[in-house]
Coordinates of C-alpha atoms in Angstrom, one line a residue:
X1 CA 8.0 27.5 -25.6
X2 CA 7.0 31.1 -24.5
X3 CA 6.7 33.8 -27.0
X4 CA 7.6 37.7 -26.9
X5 CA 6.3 40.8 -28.4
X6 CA 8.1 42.7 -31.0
X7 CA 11.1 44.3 -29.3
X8 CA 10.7 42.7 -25.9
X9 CA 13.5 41.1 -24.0
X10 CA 13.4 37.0 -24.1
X11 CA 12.4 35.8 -20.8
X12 CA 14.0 33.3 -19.6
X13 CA 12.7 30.1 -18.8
X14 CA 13.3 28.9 -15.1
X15 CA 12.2 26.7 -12.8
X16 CA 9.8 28.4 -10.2
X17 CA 9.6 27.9 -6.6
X18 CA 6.6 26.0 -5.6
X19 CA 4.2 27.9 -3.3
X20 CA 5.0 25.7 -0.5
X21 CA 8.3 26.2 0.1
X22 CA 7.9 30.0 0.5
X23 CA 4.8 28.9 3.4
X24 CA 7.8 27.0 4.5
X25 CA 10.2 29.5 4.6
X26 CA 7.7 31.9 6.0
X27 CA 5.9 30.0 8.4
X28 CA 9.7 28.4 9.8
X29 CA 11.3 32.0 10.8
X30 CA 9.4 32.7 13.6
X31 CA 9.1 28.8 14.6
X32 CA 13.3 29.0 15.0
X33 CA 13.2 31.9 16.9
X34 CA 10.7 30.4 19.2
X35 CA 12.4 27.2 19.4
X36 CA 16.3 28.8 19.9
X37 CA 15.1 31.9 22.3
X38 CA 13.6 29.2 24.7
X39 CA 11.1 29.1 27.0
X40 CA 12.2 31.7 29.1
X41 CA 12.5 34.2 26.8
X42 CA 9.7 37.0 26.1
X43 CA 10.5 36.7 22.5
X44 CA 9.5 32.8 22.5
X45 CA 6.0 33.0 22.7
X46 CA 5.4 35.7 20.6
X47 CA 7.4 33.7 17.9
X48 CA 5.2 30.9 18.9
X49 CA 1.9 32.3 18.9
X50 CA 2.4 33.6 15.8
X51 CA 3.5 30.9 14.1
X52 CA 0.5 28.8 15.2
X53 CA -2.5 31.3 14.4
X54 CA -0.4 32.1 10.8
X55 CA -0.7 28.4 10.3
X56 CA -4.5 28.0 10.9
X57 CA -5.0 30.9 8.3
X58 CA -2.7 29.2 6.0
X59 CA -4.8 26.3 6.3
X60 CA -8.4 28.2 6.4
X61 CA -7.6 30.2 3.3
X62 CA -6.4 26.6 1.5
X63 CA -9.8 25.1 2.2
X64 CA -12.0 28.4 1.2
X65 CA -10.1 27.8 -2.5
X66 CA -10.1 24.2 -2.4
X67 CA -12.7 22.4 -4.6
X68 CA -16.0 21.1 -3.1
X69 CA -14.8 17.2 -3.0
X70 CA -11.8 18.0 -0.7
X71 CA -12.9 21.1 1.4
X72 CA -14.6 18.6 4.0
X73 CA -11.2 17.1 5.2
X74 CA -9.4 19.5 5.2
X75 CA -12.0 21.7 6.6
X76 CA -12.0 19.8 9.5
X77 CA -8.3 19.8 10.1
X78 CA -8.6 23.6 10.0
X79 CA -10.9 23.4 12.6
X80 CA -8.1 20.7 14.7
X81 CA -5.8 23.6 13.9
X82 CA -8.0 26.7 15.1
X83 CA -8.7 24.5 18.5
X84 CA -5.2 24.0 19.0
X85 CA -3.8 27.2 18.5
X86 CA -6.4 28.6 21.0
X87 CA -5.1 26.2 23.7
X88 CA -1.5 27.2 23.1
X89 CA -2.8 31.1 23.4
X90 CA -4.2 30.3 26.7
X91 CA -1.0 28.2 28.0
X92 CA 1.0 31.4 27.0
X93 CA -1.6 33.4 28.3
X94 CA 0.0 34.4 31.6
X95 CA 3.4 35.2 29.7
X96 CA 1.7 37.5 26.9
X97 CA -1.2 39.3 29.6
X98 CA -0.5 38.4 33.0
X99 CA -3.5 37.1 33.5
X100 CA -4.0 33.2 35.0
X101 CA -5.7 30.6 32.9
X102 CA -6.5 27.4 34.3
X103 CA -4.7 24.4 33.0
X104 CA -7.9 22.0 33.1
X105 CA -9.6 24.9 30.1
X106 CA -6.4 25.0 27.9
X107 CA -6.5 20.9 28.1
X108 CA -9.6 21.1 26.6
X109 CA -8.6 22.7 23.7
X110 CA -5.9 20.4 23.1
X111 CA -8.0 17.4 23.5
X112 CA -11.3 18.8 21.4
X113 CA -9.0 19.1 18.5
X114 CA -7.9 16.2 18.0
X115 CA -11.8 15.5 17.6
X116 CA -11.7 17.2 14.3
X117 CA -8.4 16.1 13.6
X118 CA -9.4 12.5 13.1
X119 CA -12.2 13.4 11.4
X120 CA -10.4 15.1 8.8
X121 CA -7.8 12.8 8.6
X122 CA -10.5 9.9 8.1
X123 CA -12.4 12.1 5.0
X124 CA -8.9 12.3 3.4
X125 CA -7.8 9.4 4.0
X126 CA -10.9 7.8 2.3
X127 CA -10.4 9.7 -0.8
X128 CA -7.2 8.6 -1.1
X129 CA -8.4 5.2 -1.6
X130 CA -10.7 6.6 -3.9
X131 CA -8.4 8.1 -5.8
X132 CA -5.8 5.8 -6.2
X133 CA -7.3 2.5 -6.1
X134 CA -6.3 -1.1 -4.8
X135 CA -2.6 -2.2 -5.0
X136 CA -1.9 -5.2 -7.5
X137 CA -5.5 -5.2 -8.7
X138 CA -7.1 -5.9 -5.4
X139 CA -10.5 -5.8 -5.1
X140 CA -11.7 -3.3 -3.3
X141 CA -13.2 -4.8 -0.2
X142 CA -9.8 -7.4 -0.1
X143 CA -7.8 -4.7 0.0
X144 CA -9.4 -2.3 2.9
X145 CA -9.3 -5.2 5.0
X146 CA -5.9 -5.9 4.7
X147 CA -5.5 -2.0 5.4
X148 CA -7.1 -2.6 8.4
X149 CA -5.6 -5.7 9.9
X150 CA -2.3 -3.9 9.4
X151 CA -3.4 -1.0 10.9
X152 CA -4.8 -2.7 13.5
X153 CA -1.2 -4.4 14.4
X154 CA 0.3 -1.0 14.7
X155 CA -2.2 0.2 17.0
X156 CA -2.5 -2.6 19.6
X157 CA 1.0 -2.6 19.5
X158 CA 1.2 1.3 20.4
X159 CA -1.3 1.0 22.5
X160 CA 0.2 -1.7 24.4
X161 CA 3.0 0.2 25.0
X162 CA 1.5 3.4 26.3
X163 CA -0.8 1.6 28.2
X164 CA 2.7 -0.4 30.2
X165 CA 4.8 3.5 29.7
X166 CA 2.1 5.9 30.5
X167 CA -1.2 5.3 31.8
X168 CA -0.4 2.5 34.4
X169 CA 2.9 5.5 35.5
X170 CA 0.1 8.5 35.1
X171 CA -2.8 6.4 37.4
X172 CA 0.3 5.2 40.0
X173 CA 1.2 9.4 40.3
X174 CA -2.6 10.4 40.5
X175 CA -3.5 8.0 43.2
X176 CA -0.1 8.9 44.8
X177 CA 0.1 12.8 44.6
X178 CA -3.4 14.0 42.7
X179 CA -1.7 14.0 39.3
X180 CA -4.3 15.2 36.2
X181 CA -5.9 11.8 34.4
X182 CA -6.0 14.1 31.2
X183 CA -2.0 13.7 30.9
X184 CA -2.8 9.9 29.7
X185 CA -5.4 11.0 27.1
X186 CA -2.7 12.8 24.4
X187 CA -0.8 9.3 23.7
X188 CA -4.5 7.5 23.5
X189 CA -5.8 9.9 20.9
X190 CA -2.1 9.5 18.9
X191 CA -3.0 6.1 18.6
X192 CA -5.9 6.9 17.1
X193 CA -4.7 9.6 14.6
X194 CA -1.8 6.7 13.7
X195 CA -4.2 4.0 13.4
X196 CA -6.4 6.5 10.4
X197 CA -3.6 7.3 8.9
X198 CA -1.9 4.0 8.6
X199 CA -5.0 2.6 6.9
X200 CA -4.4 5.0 3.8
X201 CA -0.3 4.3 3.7
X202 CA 0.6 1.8 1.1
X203 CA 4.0 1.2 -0.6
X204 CA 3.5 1.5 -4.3
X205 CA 0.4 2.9 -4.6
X206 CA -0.2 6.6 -5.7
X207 CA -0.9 8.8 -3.1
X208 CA -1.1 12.9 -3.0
X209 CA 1.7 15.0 -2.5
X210 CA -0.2 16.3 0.4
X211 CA 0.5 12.4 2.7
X212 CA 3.9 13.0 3.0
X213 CA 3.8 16.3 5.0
X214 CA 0.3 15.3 6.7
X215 CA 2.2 12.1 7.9
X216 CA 5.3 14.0 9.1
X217 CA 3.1 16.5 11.1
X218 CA 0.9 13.7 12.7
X219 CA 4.7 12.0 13.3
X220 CA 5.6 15.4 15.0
X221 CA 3.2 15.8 17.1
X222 CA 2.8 12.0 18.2
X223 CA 6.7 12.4 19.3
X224 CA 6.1 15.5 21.1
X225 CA 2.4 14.2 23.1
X226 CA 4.7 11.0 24.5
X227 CA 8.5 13.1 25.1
X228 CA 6.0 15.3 27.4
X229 CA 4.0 12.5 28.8
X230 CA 7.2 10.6 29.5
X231 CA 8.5 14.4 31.0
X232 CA 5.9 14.6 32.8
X233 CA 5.8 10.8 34.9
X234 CA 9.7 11.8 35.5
X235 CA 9.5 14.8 36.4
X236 CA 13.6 15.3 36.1
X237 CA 14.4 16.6 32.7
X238 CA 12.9 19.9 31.3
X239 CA 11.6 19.3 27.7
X240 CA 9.8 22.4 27.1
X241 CA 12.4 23.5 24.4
X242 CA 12.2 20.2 22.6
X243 CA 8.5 19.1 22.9
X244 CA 7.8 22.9 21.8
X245 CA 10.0 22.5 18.4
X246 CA 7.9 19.3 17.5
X247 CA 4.3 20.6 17.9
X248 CA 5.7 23.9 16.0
X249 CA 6.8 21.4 13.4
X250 CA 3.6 19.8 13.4
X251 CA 2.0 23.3 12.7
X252 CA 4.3 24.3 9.9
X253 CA 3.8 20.8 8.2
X254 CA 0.4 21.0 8.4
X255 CA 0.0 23.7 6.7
X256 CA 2.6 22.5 4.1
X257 CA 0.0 19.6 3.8
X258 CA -3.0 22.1 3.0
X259 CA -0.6 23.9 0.5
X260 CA -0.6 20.0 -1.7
X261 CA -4.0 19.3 -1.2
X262 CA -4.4 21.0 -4.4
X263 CA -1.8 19.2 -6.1
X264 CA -3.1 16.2 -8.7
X265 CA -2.0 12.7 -7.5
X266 CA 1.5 11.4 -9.2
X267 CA 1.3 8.2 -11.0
X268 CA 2.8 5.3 -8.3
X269 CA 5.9 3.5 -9.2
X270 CA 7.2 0.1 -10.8
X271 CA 7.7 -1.2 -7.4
X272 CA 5.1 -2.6 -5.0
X273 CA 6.7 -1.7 -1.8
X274 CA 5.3 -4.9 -0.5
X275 CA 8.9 -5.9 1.9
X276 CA 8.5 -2.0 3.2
X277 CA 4.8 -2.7 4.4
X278 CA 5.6 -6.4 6.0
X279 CA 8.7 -5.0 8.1
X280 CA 6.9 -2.1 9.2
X281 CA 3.6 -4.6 10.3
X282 CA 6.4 -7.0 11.7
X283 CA 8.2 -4.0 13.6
X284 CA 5.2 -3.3 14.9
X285 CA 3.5 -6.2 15.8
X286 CA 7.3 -6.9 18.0
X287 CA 7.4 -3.9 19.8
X288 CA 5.5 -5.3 23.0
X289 CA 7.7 -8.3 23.4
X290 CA 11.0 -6.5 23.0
X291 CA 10.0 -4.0 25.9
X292 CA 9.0 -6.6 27.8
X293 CA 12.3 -8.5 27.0
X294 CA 14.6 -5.6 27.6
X295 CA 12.6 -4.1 30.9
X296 CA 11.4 -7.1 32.0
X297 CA 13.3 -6.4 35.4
X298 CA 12.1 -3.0 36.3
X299 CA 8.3 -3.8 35.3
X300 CA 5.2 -4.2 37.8
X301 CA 3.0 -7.4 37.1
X302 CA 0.6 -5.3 35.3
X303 CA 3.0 -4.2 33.1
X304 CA 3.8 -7.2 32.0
X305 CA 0.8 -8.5 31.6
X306 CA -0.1 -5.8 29.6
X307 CA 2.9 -6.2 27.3
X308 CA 2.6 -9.6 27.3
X309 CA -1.4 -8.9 26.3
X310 CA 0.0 -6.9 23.4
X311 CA 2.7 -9.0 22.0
X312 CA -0.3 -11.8 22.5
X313 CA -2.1 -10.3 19.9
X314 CA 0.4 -9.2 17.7
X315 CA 1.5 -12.5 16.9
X316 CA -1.8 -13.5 16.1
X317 CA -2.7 -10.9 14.0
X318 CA 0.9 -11.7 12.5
X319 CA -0.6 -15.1 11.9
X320 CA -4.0 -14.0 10.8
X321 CA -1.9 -11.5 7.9
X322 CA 0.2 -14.7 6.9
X323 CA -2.8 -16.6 5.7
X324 CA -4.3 -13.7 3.7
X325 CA -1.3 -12.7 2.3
X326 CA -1.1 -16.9 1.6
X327 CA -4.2 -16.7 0.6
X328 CA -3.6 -14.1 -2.0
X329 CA -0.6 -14.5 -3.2
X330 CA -2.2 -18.4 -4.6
X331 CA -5.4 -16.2 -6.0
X332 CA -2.5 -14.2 -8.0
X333 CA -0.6 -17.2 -8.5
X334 CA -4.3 -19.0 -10.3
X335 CA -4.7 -16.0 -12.2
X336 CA -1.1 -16.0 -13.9
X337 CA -1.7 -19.2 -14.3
X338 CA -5.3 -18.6 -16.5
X339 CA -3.5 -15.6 -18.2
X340 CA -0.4 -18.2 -19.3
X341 CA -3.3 -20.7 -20.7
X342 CA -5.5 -17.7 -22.8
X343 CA -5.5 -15.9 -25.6
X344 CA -5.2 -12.2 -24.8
X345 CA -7.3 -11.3 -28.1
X346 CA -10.0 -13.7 -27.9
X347 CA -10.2 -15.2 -24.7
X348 CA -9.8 -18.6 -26.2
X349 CA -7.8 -21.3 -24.5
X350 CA -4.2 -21.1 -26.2
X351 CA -2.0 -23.5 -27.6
X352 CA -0.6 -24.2 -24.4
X353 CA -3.7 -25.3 -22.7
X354 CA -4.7 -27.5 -25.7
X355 CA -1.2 -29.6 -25.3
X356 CA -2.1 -29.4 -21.2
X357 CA -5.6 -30.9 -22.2
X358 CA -4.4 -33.3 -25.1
X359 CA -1.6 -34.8 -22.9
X360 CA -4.0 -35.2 -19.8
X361 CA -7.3 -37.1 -21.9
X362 CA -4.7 -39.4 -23.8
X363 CA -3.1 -40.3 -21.1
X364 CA -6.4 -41.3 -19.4
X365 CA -8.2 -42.8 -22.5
X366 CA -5.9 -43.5 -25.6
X367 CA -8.9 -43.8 -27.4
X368 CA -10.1 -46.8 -29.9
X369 CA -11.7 -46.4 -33.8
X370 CA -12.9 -49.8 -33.5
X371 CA -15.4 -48.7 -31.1
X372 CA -19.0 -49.3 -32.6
X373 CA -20.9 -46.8 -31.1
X374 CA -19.0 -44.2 -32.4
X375 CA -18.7 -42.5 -28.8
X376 CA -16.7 -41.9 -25.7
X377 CA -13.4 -43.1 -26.9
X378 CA -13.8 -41.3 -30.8
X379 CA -12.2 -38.3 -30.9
X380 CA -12.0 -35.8 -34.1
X381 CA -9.9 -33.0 -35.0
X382 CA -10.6 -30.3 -36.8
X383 CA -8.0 -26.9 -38.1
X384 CA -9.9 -23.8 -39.2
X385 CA -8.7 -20.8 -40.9
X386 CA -10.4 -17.5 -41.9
X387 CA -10.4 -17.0 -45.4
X388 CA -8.5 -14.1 -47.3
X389 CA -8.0 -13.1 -44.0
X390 CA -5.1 -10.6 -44.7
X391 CA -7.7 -9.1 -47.5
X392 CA -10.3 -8.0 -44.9
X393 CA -7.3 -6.9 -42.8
X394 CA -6.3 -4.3 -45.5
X395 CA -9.3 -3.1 -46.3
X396 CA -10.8 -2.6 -43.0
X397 CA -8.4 -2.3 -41.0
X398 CA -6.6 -4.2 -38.3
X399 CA -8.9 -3.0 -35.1
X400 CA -12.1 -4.8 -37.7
X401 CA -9.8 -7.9 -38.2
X402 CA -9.2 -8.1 -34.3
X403 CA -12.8 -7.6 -34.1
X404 CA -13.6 -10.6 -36.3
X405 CA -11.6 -12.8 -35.0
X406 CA -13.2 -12.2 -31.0
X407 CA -16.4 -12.4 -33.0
X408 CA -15.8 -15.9 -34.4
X409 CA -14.5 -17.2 -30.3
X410 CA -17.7 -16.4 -29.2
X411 CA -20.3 -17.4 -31.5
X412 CA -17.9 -20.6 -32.4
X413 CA -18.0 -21.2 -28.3
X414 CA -21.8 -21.2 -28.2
X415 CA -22.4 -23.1 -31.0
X416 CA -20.4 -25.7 -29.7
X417 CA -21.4 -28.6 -28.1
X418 CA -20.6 -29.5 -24.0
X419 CA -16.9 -31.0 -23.8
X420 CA -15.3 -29.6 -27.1
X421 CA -12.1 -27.7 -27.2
X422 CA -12.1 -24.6 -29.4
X423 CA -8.6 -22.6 -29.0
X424 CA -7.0 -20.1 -30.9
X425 CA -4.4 -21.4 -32.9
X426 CA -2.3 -18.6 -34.2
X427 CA -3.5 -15.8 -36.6
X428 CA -6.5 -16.4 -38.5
X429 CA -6.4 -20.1 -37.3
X430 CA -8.2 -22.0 -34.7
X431 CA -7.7 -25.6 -33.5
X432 CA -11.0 -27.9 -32.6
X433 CA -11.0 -31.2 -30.5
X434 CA -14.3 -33.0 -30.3
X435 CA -14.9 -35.7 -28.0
X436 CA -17.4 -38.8 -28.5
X437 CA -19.6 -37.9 -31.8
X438 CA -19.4 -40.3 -34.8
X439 CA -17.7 -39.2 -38.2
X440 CA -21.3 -37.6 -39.9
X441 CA -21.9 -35.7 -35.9
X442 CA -18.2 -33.9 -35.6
X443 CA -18.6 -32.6 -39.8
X444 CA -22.4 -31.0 -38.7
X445 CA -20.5 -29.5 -35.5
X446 CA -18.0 -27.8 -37.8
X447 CA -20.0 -26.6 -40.5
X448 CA -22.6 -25.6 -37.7
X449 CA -19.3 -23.4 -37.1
X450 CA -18.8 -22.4 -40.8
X451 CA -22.7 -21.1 -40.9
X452 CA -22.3 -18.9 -38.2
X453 CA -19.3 -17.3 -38.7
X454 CA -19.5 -13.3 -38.5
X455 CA -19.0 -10.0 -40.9
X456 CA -19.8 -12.6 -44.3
X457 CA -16.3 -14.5 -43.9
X458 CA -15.8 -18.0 -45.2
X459 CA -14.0 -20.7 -43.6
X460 CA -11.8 -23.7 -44.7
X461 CA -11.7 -26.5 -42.5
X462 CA -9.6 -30.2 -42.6
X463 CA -11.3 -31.9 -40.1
X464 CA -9.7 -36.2 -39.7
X465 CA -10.7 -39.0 -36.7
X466 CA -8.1 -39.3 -34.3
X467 CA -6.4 -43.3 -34.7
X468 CA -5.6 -45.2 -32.1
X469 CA -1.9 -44.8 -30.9
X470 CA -1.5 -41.2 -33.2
X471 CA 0.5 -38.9 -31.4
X472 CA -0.8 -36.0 -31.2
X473 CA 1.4 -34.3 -33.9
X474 CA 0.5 -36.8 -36.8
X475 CA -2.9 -36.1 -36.1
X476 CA -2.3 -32.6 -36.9
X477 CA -0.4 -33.2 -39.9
X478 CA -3.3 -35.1 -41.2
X479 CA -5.7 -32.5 -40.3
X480 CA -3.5 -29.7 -41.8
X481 CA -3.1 -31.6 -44.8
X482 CA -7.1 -31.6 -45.1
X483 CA -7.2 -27.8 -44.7
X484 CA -4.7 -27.5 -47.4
X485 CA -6.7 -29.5 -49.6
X486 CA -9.8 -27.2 -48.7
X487 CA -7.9 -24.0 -49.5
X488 CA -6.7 -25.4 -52.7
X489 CA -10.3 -26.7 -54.0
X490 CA -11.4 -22.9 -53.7
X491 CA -11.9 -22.2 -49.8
X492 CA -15.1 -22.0 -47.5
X493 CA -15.6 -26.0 -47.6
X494 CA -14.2 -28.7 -45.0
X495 CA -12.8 -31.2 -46.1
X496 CA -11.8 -34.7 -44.5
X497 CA -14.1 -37.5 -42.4
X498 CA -18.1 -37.3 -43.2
X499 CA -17.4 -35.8 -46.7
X500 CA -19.8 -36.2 -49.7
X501 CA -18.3 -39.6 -51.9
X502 CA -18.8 -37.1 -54.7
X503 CA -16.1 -34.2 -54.7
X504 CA -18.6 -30.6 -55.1
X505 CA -19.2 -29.1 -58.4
X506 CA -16.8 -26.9 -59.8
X507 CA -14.0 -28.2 -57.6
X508 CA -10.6 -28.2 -59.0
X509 CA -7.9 -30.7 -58.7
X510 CA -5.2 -29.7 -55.7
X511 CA -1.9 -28.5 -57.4
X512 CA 1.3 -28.5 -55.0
X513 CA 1.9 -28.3 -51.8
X514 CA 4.2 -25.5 -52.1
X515 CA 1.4 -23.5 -54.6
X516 CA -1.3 -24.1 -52.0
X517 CA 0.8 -22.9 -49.6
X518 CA 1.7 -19.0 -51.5
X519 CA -2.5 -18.9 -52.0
X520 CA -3.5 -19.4 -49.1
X521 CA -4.0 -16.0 -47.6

């Protein structure tokens, strides 16, 4: 909603473009006419020039606004920017001034950017993590090295190939004819930008608008490094036009990128992405064996040994990523598992667990009354249920009720002896199993339980011995039937095995079922 003067015309609402897309619009015009005009043209490098020194301003003026915690990364990539744009002002140099400039000085500039390049990429890259998190509730450390290993596939796979596609071509040529060594570096120092950046890319998790154009300029360049390399071993097809498009690509994006870095990070998505990442590791990790399946014919030895070196380790890191993605996915399977056997609220052991732990110790020991020692095989049940329960919820409220009731787990749990169960039975009601204690032993654990109870509550409790051959729900009915009796003969009492011979004073006679049952919360 948007309000007016008096007398003013309504504006209306729209959406408005983001600041990007004009950079984008901008930045792009003289980029096209670069790229169309060709390389022959005296209107291309002009275009081109222009386009790469108005995308290092674009980037520098970002990072002077950009708040303290981010202006390091992208600072750096500024400086990539400012590097490279001085190297393409010294390619075009003869074009623009007429005057020569070596092609072993512009190299340099080319190569010493991506120095800052992957530093920057690194700083961002790391707050990304920071700022998103683990996937799946990873712990941190889990998690980065799984980043790694994956990034690691990619790479020696990559690597792999340009070592088979361009360096073994590039030191053939220079022993041959004198060709320049640095024409093997670009590809090297991809690898290295794709390596950073594939160490901050996970499906599903929330990442800054800002990765999607930094990862389509580091793709653009990438592309454009090998089509020239490749160019360059071949020496048949001019790609000046093409390779000349990418890197002006790579310098609008980039600045696109600088653009978002101010952006807030969007909440990730439902979906974990987890298929996306696998066939992009398993891609990867393949790549060396299907060029050495499909050129097999045409290779030198030491290319395939180099291929078959890569695809080597691919499979194996492969492997190594199975068994930590086996090994997570049974930690996630034992913590579904514990979640399906606890009591969100309390923490307690749920019904479920105490029919998992009932079944498993009767079917080992049935257990025997007759035994005179009045241990091992005894075992006693007891039900406990928070008096006027839904009272203290009214008045206090049900966050003090919640409260109460993760009060009572814990000091019930440590006042509990070693072996007894203690689980949450629903609502105010908790369930007791109590192994190996004679009939006087298992009533002082459970008023040991009524005397600590929090916030001045009272308890009922209708504690009986487990008989030889009861199942286990006719024990309960018997121990319900004792709470029952408890609430009806005026609450906070147990009643059942180890009771006084005399009834308390003041205790009244149990009316009905069905009456006891309307009283007691």
């Amino acid at each position: 909603m948007t309000s007016t003067a008096p007398g003013a015309a309504p504006v209306a609402a729209g959406r408005v473009t983001p600041r990007w897309w004009r950079c984008v619009v901008v930045l792009t015009l003289p980029a096209v006419v670069a790229t169309i005009a060709g390389p022959g043209s005296p209107v291309a490098p002009v275009a081109y020039v222009v386009t790469v020194l108005a995308s290092a301003l674009v980037i520098t003026a970002v990072v002077i606004r950009l708040p303290a915690g981010r202006r390091a990364a992208w600072g750096w990539i500024a400086g990539a920017q400012w590097l490279w744009a001085a190297g393409d002002v010294l390619s075009l140099a003869p074009v623009l001034t007429g005057q020569v400039v070596t092609e072993s000085l512009t190299t340099a500039a080319y190569l010493l950017g991506y120095l800052p390049a992957v530093t920057g990429v690194v700083l961002w890259t790391r707050s990304v993590r920071a700022s998103s998190g683990p996937v799946g509730g990873d712990r941190p450390d889990r998690a980065e090295r799984l980043k790694v290993l994956e990034a690691a596939i990619l790479a020696i796979s990559l690597t792999a190939l340009v070592v088979v596609f361009v360096i073994i071509p590039v030191l053939t040529r220079h022993a041959a004819a004198g060709a320049p060594l640095s024409d093997m570096a670009y590809p090297l120092v991809d690898v290295v930008l794709i390596f950073v950046l594939a160490r901050s890319w996970s499906p599903g998790r929330a990442r800054p608008p800002a990765f999607a154009p930094l990862a389509l300029a580091i793709a653009a360049t990438v592309t454009a490094d090998l089509i020239w390399s490749v160019a360059r071993i071949e020496g048949a097809v001019d790609v000046t036009r093409l390779t000349n498009g990418l890197w002006l690509a790579c310098d609008v994006l980039l600045a696109v990128a600088a653009l978002r870095a101010r952006e807030p990070v969007r909440p990730a998505g439902e979906r974990t992405g987890a298929g996306t990442s696998w066939s992009v590791t398993v891609l990867a990790a393949a790549l060396p064996g299907l060029a050495l399946t499909v050129g097999a014919g045409g290779l030198s030895v030491g290319q395939v040994r180099w291929l078959a070196l890569g695809s080597t380790v691919g499979v194996v890191a492969v492997v190594v990523r199975l068994a930590a993605a086996g090994a997570e996915l049974r930690r996630r399977s034992e913590q579904l598992a514990e979640l399906a056997r606890t009591d969100v609220l309390t923490s307690l052991p749920n019904r479920r667990t105490w029919d998992e732990h009932v079944a498993r110790v009767r079917a080992t020991d049935p257990g025997d009354p007759s035994d005179p020692s009045g241990r091992d095989r005894v075992r006693h049940v007891a039900l406990l249920d928070l008096d006027r329960f839904k009272a203290f919820n009214d008045t206090h409220g049900h966050q003090a009720g919640d409260e109460l009731l993760r009060d009572c787990a814990a000091r019930w749990t440590a006042a509990l002896p070693a072996g007894a169960l203690l689980v949450r039975w629903g609502g105010e009601e908790f369930a007791l199993l109590l192994d190996g204690l004679a009939d006087d032993s298992a009533r002082a654990e459970v008023e040991g339980l009524r005397a600590v109870t929090p916030a001045g509550q009272t308890v009922s409790a209708g504690l009986v011995r487990w008989l030889a051959g009861e199942d286990v729900a006719a024990v309960l009915r018997r121990a319900d039937a004792q709470l029952y009796r408890a609430k009806a003969e005026g609450r906070d009492r147990c009643c059942g095995v180890g009771e006084p011979t005399a009834p308390p004073r003041g205790a009244l006679p149990g009316p009905r079922r069905a009456r006891v049952e309307a009283r007691r919360r």
